[in-house]
Short mmCIF file of C-alpha atoms in Angstrom, two decimals:
data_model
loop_
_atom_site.label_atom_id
_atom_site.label_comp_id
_atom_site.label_asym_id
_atom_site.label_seq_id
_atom_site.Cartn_x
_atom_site.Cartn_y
_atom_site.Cartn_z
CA UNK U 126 -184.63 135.04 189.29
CA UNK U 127 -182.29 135.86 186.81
CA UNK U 128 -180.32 133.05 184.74
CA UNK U 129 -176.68 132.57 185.55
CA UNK U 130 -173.87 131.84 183.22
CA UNK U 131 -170.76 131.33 182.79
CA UNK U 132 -168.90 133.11 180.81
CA UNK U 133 -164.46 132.31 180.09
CA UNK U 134 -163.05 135.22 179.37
CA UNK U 135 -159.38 135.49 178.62
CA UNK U 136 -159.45 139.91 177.94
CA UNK U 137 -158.92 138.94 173.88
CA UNK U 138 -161.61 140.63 171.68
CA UNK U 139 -163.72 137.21 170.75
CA UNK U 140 -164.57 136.23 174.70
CA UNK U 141 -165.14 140.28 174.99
CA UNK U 142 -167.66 140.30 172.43
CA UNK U 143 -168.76 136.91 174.06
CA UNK U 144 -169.19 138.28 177.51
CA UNK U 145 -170.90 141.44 176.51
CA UNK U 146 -173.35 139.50 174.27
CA UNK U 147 -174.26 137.55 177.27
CA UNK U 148 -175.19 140.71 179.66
CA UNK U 149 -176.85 142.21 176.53
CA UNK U 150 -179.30 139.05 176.50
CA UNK U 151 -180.09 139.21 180.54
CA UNK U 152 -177.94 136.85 181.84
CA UNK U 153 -176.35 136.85 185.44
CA UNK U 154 -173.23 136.77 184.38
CA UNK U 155 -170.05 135.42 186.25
CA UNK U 156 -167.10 135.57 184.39
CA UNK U 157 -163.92 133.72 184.85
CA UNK U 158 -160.23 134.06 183.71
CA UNK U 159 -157.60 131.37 183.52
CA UNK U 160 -154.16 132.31 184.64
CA UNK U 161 -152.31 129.39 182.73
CA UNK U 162 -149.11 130.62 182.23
CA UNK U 163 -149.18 131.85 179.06
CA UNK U 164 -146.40 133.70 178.04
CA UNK U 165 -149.68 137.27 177.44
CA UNK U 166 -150.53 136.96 180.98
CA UNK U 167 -151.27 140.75 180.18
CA UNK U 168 -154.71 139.65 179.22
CA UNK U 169 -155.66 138.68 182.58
CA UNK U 170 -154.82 142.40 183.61
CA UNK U 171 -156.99 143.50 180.79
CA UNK U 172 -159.90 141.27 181.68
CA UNK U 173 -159.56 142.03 185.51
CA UNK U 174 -160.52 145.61 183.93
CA UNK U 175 -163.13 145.27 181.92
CA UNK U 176 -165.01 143.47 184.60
CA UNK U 177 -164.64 146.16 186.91
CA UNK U 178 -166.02 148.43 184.24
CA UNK U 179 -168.63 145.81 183.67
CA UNK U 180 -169.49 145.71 187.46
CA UNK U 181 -169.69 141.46 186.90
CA UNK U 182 -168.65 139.13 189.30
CA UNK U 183 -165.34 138.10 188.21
CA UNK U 184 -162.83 134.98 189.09
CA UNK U 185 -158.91 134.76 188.45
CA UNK U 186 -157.83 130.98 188.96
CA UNK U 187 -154.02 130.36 188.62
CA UNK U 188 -153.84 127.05 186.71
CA UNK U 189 -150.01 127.59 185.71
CA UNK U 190 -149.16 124.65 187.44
CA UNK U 191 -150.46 122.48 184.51
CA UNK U 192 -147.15 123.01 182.36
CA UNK U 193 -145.14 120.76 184.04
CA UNK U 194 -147.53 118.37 181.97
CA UNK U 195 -148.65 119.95 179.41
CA UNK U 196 -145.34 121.21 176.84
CA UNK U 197 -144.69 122.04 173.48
CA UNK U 198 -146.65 125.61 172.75
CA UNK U 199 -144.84 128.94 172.29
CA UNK U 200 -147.36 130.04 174.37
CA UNK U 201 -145.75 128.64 177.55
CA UNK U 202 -142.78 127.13 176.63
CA UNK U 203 -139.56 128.93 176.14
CA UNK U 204 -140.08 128.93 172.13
CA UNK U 205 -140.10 131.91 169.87
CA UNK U 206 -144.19 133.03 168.99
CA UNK U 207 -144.10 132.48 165.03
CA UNK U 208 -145.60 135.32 163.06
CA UNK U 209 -147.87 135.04 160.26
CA UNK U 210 -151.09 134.57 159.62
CA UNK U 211 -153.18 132.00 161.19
CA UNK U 212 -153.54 129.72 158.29
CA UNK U 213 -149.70 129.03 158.40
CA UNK U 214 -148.56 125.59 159.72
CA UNK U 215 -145.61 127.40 161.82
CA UNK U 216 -149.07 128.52 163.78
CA UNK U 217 -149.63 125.06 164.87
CA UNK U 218 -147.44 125.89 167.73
CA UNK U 219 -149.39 128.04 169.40
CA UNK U 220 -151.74 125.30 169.76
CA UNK U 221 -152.19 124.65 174.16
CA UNK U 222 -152.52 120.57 174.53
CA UNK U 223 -156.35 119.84 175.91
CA UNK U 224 -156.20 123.82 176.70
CA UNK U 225 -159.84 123.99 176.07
CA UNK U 226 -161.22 120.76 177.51
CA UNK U 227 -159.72 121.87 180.40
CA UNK U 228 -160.70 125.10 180.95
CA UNK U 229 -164.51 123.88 179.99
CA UNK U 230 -164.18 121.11 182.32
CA UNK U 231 -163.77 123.59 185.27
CA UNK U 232 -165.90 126.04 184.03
CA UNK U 233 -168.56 123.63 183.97
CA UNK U 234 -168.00 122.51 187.15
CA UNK U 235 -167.98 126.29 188.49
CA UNK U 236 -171.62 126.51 186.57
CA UNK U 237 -172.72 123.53 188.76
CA UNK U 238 -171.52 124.87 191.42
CA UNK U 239 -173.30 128.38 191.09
CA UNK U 240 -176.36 126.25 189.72
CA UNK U 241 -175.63 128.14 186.11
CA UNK U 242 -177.42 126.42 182.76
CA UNK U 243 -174.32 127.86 180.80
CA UNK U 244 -171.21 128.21 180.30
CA UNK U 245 -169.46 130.72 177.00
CA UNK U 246 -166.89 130.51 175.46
CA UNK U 247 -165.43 132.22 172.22
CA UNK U 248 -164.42 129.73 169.58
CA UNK U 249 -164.91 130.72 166.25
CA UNK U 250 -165.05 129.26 162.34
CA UNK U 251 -161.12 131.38 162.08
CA UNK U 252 -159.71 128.78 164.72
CA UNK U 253 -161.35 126.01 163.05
CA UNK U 254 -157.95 125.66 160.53
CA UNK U 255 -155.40 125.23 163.41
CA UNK U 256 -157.51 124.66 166.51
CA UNK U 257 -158.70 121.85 167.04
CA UNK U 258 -160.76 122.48 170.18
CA UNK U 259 -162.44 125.78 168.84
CA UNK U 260 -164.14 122.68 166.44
CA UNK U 261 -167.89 122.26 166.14
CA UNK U 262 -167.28 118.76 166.44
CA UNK U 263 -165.30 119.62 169.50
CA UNK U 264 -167.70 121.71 170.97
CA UNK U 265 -170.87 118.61 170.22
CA UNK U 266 -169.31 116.12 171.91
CA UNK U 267 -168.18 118.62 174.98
CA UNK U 268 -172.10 119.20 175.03
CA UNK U 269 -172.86 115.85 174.83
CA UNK U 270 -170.65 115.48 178.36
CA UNK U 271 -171.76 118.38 179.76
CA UNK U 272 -175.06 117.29 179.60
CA UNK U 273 -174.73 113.94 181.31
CA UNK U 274 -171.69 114.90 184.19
CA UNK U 275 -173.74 116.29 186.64
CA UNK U 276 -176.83 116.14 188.10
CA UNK U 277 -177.58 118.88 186.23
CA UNK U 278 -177.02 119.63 182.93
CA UNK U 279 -175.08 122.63 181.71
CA UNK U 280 -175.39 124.08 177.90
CA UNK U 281 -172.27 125.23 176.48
CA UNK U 282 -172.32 128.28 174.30
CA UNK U 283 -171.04 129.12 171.33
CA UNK U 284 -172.28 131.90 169.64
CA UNK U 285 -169.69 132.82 167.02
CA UNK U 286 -168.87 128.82 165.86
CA UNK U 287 -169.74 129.85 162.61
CA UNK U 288 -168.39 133.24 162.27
CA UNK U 289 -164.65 134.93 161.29
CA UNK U 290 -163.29 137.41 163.63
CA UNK U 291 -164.47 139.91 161.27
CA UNK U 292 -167.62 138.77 161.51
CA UNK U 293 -167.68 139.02 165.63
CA UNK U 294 -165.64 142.24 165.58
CA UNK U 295 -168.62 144.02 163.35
CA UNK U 296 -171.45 142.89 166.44
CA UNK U 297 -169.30 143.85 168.39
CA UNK U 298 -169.20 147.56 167.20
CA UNK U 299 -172.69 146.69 166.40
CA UNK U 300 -173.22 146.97 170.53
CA UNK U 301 -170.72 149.70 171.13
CA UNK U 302 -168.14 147.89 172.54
CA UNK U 303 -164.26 149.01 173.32
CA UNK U 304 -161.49 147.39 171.89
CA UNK U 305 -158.90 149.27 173.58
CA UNK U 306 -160.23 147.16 176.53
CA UNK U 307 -159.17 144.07 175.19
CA UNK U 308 -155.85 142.26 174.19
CA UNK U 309 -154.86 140.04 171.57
CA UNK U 310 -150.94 139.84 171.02
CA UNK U 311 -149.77 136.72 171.90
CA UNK U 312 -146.29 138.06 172.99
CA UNK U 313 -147.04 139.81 175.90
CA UNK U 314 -144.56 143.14 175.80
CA UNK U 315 -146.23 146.77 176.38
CA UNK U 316 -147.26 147.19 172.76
CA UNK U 317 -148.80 144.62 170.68
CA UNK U 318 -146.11 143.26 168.47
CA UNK U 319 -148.62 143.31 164.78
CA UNK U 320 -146.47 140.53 163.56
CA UNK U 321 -148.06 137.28 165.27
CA UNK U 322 -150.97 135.40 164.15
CA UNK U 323 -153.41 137.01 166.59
CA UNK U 324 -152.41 140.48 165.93
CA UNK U 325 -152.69 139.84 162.01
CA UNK U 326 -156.04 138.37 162.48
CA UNK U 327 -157.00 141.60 164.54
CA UNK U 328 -155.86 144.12 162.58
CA UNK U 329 -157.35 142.44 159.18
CA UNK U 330 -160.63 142.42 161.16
CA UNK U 331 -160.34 146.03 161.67
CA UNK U 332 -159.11 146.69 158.30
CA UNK U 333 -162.32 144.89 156.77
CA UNK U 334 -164.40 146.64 158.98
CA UNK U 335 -163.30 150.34 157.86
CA UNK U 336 -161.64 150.54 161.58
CA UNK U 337 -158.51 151.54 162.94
CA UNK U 338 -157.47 149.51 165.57
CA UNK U 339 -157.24 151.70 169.56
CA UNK U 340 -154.31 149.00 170.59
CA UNK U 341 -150.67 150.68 170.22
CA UNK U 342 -148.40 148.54 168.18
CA UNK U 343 -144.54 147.82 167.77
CA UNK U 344 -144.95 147.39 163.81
#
């Protein structure tokens, strides 16, 4: 029988890479989107697409109901997305309270529940400056629970902790993957806006990679 895993994928290019990496090595893969209420719900659309393309079992879960708790990112509060890159303080506001403990803890318990040794997910070493749950010290001690929570233990994956966006773009292209399947802007209009942290960090990926970018853009 084939190995299941788990894979959370938001439709940005990292869990993209992420998810594709995992059918590439065999796995059963089951992926699953959070519907949070971030202000680029648009990436939900985009990763409801892919996995149809993909032909993977695929779960939407509507979590939005979290922000009456959990305040203070531009992300889902009514404040302004900075721009810049992401090594700029103003960035810190895009920062999600607990965002990823969260979505881990369900995934995890999804894994359990589908008797999956896995679960993905796509932090990597250019969230490290203002993330502080994309962390490999983050991610050890989320192991360390995962491991004792359940009856069973599930692993949690990380396969680009140590690597730039750069870095997971050129595997990425390296398997023949399509970006114009994926979306990174965190404003969430029809075009990308090329202005806010995640767009910058795209397009310099694509820049250092000899690429042009397939995603349309406002600037």
């Amino acid at each position: 029988m084939t190995e299941k895993v788990v894979v959370i994928f938001s439709g940005g290019m990292d869990s993209y890479t992420v998810l594709n990496k995992a059918i590439k090595d065999g796995f059963d893969v089951y992926a699953l989107t959070f519907d949070y209420g971030q202000r680029h719900v648009k990436e939900v659309q985009y990763a409801k697409r892919a996995c149809e393309q993909l032909n993977i079992q695929h779960k939407i879960v509507d979590i939005s109901a979290i922000n009456s708790i959990i305040a203070g990112s531009s992300l889902t509060d009514d404040i302004d997305v900075p721009d810049g890159h992401y090594e700029s303080d103003s960035m810190k506001q895009t920062v999600v309270p607990n965002r990823n403990m969260i979505l881990l803890s369900l995934a995890i318990g999804y894994a359990v529940s589908l008797e999956a040794t896995k679960v993905y997910y796509g932090a990597h070493s250019g969230d490290h400056a203002i993330y502080p749950d994309c962390r490999p010290e983050f991610v050890e001690k989320m192991q360390n629970v995962a491991a004792i929570a359940n009856y069973e233990p599930v692993d949690i994956a990380v396969p680009y902790i140590n690597n730039d966006k750069i870095e997971i773009l050129a595997d990425g292209i390296g398997m023949g993957l399509d970006y114009s399947q994926t979306w990174t802007c965190y404003n969430g209009r029809e075009k990308a806006c090329g202005t806010c942290g995640a767009c910058q960090e795209r397009l310099e990926a694509f820049n250092k990679n000899g690429l042009t970018d397939p995603l349309e853009y406002e600037a």
